[in-house]
Short mmCIF file of C-alpha atoms and ligand atoms in Angstrom, two decimals:
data_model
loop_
_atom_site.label_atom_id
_atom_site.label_comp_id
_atom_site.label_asym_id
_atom_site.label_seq_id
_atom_site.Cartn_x
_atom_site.Cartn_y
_atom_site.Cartn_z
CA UNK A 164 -1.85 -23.66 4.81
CA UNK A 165 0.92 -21.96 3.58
CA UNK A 166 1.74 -18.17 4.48
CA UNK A 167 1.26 -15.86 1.67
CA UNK A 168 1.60 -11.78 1.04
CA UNK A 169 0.21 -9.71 -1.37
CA UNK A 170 0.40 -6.51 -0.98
CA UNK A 171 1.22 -2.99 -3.43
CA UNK A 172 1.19 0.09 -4.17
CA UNK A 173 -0.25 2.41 -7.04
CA UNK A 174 2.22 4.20 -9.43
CA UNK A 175 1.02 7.55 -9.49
CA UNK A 176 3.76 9.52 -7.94
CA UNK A 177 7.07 8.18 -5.82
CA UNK A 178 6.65 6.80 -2.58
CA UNK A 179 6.45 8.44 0.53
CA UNK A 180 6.84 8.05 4.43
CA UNK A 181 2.98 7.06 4.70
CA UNK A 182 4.16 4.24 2.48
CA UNK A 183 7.33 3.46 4.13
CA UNK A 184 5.66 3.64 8.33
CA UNK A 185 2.11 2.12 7.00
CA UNK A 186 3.48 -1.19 4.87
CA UNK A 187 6.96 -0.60 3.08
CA UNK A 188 9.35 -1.34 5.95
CA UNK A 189 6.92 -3.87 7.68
CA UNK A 190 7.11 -6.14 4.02
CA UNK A 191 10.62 -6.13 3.98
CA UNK A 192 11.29 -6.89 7.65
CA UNK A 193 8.51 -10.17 6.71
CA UNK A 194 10.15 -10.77 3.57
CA UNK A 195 13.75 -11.54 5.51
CA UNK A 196 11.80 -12.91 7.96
CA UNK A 197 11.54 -16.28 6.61
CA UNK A 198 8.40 -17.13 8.10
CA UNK A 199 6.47 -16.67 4.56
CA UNK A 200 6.18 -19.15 1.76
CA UNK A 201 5.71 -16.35 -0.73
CA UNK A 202 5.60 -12.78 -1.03
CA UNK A 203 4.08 -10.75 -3.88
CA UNK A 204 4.80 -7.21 -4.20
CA UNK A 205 2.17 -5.80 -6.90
CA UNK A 206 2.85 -2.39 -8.54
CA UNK A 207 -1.12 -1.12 -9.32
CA UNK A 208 -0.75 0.58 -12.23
CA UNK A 209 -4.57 -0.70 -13.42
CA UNK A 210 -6.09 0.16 -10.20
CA UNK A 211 -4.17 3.95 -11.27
CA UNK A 212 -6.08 4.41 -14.06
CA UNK A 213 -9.55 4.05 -12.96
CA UNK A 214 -9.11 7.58 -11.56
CA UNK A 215 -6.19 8.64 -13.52
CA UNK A 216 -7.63 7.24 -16.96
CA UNK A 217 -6.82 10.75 -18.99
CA UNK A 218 -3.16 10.52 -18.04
CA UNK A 219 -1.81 6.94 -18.76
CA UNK A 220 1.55 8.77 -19.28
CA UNK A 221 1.54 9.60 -15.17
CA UNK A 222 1.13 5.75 -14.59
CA UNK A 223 3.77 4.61 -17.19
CA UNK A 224 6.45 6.88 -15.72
CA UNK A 225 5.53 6.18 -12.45
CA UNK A 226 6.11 2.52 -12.59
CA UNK A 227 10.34 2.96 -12.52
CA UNK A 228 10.09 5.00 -9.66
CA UNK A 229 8.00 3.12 -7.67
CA UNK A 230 10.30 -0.03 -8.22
CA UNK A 231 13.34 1.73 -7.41
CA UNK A 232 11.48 2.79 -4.51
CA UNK A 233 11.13 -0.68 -3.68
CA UNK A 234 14.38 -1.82 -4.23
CA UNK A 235 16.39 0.93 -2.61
CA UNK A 236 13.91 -0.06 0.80
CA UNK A 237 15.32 -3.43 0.28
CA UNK A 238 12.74 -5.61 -1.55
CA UNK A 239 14.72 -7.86 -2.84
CA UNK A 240 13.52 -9.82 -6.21
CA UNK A 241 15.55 -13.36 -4.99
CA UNK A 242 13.08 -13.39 -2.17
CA UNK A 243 9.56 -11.24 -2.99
CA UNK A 244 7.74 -11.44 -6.96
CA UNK A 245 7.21 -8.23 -7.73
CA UNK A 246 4.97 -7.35 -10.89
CA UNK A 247 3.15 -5.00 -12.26
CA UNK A 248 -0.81 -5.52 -12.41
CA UNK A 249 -2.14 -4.94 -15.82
CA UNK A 250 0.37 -7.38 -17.49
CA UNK A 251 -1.74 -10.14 -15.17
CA UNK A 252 -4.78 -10.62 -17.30
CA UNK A 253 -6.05 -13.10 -15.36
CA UNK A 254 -7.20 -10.81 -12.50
CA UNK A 255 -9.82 -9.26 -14.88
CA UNK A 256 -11.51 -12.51 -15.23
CA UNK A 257 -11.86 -12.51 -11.69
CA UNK A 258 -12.94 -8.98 -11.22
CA UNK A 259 -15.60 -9.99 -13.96
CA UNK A 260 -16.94 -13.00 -11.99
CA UNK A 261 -16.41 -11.30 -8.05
CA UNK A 262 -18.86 -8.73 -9.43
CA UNK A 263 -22.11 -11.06 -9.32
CA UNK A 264 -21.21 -11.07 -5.56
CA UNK A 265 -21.49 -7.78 -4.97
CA UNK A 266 -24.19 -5.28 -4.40
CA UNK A 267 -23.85 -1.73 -6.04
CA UNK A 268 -24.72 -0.39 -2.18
CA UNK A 269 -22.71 -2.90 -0.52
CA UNK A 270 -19.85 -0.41 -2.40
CA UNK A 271 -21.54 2.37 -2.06
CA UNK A 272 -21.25 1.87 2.13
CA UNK A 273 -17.10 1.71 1.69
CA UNK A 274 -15.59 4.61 3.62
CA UNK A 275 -12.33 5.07 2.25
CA UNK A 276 -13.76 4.72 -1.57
CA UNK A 277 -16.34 7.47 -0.08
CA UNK A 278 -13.95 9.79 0.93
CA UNK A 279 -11.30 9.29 -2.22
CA UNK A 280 -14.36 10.04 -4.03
CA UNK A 281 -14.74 13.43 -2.28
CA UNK A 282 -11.58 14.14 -2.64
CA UNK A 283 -11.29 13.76 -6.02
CA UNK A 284 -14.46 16.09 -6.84
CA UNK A 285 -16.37 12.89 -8.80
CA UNK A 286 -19.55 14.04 -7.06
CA UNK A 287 -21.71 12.19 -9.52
CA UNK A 288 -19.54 11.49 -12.35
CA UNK A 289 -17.82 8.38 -10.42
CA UNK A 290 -15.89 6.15 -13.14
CA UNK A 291 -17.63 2.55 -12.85
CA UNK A 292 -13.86 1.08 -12.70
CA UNK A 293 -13.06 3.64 -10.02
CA UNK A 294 -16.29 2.79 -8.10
CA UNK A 295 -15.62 -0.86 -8.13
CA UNK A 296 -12.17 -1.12 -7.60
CA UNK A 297 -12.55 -2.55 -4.29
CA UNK A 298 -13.53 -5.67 -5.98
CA UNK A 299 -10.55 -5.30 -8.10
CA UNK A 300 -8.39 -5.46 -4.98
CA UNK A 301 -10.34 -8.69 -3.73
CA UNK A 302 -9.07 -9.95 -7.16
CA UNK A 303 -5.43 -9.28 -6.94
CA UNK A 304 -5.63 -10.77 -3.06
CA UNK A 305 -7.12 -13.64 -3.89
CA UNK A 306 -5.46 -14.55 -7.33
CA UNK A 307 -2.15 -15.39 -5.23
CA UNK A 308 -4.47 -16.98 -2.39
CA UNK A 309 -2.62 -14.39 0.12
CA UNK A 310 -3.20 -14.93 3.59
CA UNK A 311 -1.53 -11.83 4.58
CA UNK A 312 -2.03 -8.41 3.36
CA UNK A 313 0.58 -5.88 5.36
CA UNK A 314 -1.30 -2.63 4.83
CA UNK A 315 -1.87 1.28 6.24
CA UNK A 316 -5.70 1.44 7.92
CA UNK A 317 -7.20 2.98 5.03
CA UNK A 318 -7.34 -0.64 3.16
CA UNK A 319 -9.22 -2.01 6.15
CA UNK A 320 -12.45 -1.52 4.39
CA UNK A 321 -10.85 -3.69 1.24
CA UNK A 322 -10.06 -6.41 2.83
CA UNK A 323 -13.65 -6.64 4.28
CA UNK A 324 -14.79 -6.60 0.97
CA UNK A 325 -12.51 -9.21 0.26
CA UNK A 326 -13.14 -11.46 2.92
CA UNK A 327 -17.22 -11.16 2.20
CA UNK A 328 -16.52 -12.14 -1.34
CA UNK A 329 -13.99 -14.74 -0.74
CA UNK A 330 -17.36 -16.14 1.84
CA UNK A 331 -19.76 -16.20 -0.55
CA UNK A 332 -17.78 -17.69 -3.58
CA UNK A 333 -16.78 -20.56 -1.48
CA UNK A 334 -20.45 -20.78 0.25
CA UNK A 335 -21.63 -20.97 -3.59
CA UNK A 336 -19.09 -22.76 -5.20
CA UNK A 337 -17.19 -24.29 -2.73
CA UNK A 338 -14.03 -24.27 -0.98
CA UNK A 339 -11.40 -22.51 -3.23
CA UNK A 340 -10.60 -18.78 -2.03
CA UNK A 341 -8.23 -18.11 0.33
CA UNK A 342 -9.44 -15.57 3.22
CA UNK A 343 -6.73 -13.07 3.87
CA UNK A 344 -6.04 -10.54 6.96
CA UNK A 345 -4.93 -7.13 6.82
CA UNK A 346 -1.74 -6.68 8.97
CA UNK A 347 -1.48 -3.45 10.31
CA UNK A 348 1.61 -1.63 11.91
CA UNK A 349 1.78 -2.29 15.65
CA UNK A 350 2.48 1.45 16.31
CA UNK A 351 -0.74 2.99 15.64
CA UNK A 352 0.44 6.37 14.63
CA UNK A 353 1.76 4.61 11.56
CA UNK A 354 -1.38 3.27 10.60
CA UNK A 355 -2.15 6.67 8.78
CA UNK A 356 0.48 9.19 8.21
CA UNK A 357 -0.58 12.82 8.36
CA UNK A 358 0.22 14.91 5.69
CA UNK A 359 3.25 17.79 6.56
CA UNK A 360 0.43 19.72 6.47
CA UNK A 361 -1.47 18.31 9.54
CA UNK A 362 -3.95 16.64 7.27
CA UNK A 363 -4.90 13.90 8.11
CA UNK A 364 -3.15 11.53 5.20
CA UNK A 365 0.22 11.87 4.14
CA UNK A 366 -0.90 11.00 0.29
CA UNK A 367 0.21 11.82 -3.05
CA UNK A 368 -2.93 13.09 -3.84
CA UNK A 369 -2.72 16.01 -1.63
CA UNK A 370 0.48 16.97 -2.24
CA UNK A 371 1.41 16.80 1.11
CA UNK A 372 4.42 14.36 1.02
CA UNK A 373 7.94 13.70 2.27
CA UNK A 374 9.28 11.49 -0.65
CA UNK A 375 11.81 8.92 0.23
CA UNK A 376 13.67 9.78 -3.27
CA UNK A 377 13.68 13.79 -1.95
CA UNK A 378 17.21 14.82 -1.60
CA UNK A 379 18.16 15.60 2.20
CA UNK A 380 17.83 19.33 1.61
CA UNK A 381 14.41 18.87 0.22
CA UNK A 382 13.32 16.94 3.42
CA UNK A 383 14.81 19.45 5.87
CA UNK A 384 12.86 22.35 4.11
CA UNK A 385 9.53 20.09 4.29
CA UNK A 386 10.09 19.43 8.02
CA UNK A 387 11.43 22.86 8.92
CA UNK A 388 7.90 24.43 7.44
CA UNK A 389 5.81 21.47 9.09
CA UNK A 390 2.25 22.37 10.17
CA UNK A 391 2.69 22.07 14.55
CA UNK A 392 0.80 24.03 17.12
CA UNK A 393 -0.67 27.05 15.37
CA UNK A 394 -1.26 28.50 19.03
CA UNK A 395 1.92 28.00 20.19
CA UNK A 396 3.81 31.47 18.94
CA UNK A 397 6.61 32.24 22.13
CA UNK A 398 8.81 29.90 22.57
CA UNK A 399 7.77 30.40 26.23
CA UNK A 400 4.45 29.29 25.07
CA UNK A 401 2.63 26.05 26.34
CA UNK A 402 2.09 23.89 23.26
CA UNK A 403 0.28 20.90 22.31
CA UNK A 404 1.56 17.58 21.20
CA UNK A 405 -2.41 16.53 19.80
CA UNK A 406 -2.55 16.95 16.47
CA UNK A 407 0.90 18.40 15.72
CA UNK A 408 2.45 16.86 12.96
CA UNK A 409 6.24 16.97 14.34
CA UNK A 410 5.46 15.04 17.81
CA UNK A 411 3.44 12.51 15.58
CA UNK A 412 5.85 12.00 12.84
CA UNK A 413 8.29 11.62 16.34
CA UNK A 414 6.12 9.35 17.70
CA UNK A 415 6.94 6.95 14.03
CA UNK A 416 10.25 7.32 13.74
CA UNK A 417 12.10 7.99 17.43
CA UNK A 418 14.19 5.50 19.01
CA UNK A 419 15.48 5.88 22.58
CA UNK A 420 19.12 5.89 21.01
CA UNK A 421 18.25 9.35 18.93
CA UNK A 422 18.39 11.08 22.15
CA UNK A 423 21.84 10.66 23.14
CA UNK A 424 22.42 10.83 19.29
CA UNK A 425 20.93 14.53 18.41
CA UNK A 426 19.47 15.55 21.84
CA UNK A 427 21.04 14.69 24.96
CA UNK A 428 19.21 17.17 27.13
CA UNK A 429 16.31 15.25 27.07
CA UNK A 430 16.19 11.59 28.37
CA UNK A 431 13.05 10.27 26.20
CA UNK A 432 10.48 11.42 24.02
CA UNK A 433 7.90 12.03 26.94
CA UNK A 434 10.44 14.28 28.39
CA UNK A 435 10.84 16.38 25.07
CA UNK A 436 6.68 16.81 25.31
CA UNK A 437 6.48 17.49 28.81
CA UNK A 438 8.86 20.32 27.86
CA UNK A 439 6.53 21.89 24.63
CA UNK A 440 3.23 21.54 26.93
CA UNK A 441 4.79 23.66 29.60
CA UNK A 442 6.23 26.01 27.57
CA UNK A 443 9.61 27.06 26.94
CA UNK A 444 10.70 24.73 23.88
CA UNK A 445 10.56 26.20 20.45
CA UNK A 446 9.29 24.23 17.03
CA UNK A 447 12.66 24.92 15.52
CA UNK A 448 14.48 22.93 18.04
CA UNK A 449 11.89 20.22 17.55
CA UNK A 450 12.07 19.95 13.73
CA UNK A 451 15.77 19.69 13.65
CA UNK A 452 15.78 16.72 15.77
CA UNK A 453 13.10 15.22 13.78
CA UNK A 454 15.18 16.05 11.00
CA UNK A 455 18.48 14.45 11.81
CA UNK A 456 16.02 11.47 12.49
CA UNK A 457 14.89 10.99 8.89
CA UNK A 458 17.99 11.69 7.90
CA UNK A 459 19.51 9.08 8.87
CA UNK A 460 16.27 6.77 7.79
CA UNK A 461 16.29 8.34 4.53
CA UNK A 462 20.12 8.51 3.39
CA UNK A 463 20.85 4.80 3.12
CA UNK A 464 17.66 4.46 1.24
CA UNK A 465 18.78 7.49 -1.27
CA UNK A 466 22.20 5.53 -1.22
CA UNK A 467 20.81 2.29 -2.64
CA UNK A 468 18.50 3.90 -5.20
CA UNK A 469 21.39 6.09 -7.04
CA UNK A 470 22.62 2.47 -7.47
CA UNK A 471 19.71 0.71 -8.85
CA UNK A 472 19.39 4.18 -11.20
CA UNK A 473 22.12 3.22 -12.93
CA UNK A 474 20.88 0.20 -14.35
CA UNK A 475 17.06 0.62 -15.30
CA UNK A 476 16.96 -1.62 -18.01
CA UNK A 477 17.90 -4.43 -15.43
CA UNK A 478 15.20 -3.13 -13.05
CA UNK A 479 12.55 -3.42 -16.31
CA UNK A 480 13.75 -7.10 -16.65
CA UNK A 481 13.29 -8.21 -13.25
CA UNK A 482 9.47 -6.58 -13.33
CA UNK A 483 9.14 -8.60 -16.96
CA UNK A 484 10.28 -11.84 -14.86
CA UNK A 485 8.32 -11.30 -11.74
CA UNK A 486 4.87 -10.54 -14.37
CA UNK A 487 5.93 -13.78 -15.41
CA UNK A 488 5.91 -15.64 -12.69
CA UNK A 489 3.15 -13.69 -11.26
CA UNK A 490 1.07 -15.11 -14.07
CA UNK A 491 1.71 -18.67 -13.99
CA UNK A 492 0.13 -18.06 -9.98
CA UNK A 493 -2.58 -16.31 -11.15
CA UNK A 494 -3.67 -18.66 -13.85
CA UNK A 495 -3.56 -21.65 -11.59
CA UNK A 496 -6.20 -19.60 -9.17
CA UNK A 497 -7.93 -18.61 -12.02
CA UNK A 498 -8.16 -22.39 -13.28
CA UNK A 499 -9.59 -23.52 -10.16
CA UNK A 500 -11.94 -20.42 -10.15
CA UNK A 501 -13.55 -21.55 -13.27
CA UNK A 502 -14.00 -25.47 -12.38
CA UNK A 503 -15.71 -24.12 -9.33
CA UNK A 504 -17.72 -22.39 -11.20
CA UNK A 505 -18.37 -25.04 -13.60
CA UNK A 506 -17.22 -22.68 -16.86
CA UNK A 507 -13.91 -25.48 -17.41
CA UNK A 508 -16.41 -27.25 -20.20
CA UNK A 509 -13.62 -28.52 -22.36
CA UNK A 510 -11.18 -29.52 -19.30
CA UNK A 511 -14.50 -32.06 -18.01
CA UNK A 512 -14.52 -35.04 -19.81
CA UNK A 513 -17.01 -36.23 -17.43
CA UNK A 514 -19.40 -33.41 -18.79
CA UNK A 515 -18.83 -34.55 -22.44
CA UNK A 516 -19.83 -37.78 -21.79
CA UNK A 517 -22.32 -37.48 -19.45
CA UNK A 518 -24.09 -34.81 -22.14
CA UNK A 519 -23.61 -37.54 -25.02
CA UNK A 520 -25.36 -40.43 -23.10
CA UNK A 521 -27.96 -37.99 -22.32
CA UNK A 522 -28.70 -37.43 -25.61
CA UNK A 523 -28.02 -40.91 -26.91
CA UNK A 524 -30.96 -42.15 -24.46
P1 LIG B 895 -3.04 7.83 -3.99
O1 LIG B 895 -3.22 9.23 -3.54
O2 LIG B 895 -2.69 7.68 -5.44
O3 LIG B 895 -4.14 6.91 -3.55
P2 LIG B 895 -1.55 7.04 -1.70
O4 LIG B 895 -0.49 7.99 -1.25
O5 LIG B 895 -2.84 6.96 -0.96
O6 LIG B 895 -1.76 7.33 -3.24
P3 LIG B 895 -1.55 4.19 -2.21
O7 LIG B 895 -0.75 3.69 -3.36
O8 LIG B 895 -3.02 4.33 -2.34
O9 LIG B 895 -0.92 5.59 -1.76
O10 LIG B 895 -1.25 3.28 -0.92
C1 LIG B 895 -0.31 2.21 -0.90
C2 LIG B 895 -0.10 1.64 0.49
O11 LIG B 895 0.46 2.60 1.36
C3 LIG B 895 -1.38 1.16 1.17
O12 LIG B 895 -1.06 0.00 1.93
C4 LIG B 895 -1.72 2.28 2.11
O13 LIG B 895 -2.44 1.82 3.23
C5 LIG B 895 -0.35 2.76 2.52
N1 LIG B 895 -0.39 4.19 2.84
C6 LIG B 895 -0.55 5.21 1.95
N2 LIG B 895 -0.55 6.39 2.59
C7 LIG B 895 -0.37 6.10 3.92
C8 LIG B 895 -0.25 6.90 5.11
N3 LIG B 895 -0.31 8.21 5.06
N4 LIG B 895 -0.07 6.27 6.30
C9 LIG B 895 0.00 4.92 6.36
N5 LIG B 895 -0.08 4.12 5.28
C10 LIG B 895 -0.27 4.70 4.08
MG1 LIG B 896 -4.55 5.65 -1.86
#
């Protein structure tokens, strides 16, 4: 079977270092990997606007900055397809025909759709599209039979759903869906970014971002006013390293090399905690080293992207040609989706003739 990635991101704001640690990174490091057949990078500008349906102007500007995001991380259009979702028509059918396999509680039970719908005050006004989106997802997964779905934790619960629908069509209709694993970062703190605000999700919705487009002085005043240890006041004061944002966001992005780099009193990372628990280490210290850290993450990313600015009609041409050649995938899943589900009619000659002896007899 051949090795297949789908995975994307939705374009209601730029992309941030919850993006980057939970999936960004980890697709382009597969992409050059060579070890995939294909790799589909989908901008989810339909799965937006089930909860952002008021403000289609968000979503449309949103789309540019997400692909520059992309670009300036290194996705690289020779090697990944990447396209924006609503231009792919063919995932609607889908959606349409996933739906008779799915129970209204069976969504109901999903935790992260639970707690985005918190979040977003829909108490009982949930849009339908909103509430089944999930199945959505299952449809954009399985249109370009991915096998491998490089995601942050929160999308665990989607690709459940996926997997149970991808189960029953085939137990119904046969063999034709693809059943595709999430593949999470290995370093678990990366799974789900806190916010800068010690929340527990860095996410756009909560405002509580580090964007990889900020400008280097807008990331040093986000880390510099980071949410740490609220008891830890004295410097000379023990600290803790649960739950503060600035070990965590150290525990994604340090390298042993940073050390001699930016701190070379301290050996390793577990050193530089032993230190804050026992007391006598201040946050500023802390933050600047975490600092200098993204910094030098973050600046050859900024680098690329002032490039790719200058030439947006060229980035709006290579989404037109990945749509393209997104579609042609699509429609070939789609095509076997439908003689599964024996709705091909005028593609079954077989049917036609069977059905005129019938009523010949
Ligand atoms: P929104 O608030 O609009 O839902 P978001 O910030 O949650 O935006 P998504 O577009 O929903 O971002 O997520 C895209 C991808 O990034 C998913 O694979 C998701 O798991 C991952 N991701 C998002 N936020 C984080 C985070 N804080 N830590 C790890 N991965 C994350
Ligand atoms: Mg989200």
């Amino acid at each position: 079977m051949k090795k297949i990635i789908l995975t994307g991101d939705r374009p209601t704001g730029r992309l941030h270092l919850g993006h980057y640690v939970g999936s960004l990174k980890r697709r382009v490091e597969l992409q050059n990997s060579g070890l995939f057949d294909k790799v589909f990078i989908m901008i989810a500008d339909a799965q937006a606007l089930t909860d952002n349906a008021d403000n289609p102007e968000k979503i449309r500007q949103n789309i540019i900055e997400v692909a520059l995001d992309y670009l300036s991380c290194g996705l690289d259009p020779e090697k990944s397809t990447i396209f924006i979702q609503s231009q792919i028509a063919e995932l609607c059918e889908l959606s349409f025909y996933y739906m008779n396999l799915v129970t209204v509680s069976r969504l109901q039970r999903n935790p992260t759709v639970k707690s985005e719908i918190q979040l977003r005050n829909f108490e009982t006004s949930i849009p339908v599209g909103f509430f089944t989106y999930p199945i959505s997802q299952a449809s954009d997964i399985t249109a370009f039979r991915a096998t491998t779905v490089p995601a942050g934790e929160d999308q665990e619960p989607m690709l459940e759903q996926t997997r149970e629908i991808v189960r029953k069509f085939n137990s119904i209709y046969g063999d034709t869906l693809v059943e595709p694993e999430i593949l999470l970062p290995e370093n678990c703190v990366c799974q789900r970014l806190p916010g800068t605000d010690g929340k527990a999700k860095m996410s756009k919705s909560l405002g509580n971002c580090i964007y990889l487009s900020d400008t280097a002085e807008e990331v040093r005043k986000k880390v510099m006013s980071m949410y740490t240890d609220p008891g830890h006041i004295k410097v000379e004061d023990p600290g803790k390293i649960e739950g503060n944002t600035v070990f965590t966001y150290l525990d994604a992005f340090c390298r042993q090399e940073h050390f001699a780099e930016y701190l070379p009193d301290y050996a390793s990372l577990d050193e530089l905690k032993a230190h804050y628990q026992r007391g006598g280490l201040g946050d500023v210290k802390v933050k600047k080293f975490l600092n200098s850290i993204l910094q030098e993450e973050l600046e050859p990313i900024r680098q690329r992207r002032k490039v790719f600015e200058q030439d947006i009609p060229g980035v709006y041409s290579m989404l037109k040609a990945g749509c393209e050649a997104a579609r042609e995938v699509a429609a070939q899943t789609l095509a076997d989706v439908r003689k599964a589900m024996r709705i091909d009619y005028f593609d079954d000659r077989e049917l036609i003739e069977s059905q005129s002896q019938k009523f010949k007899a």
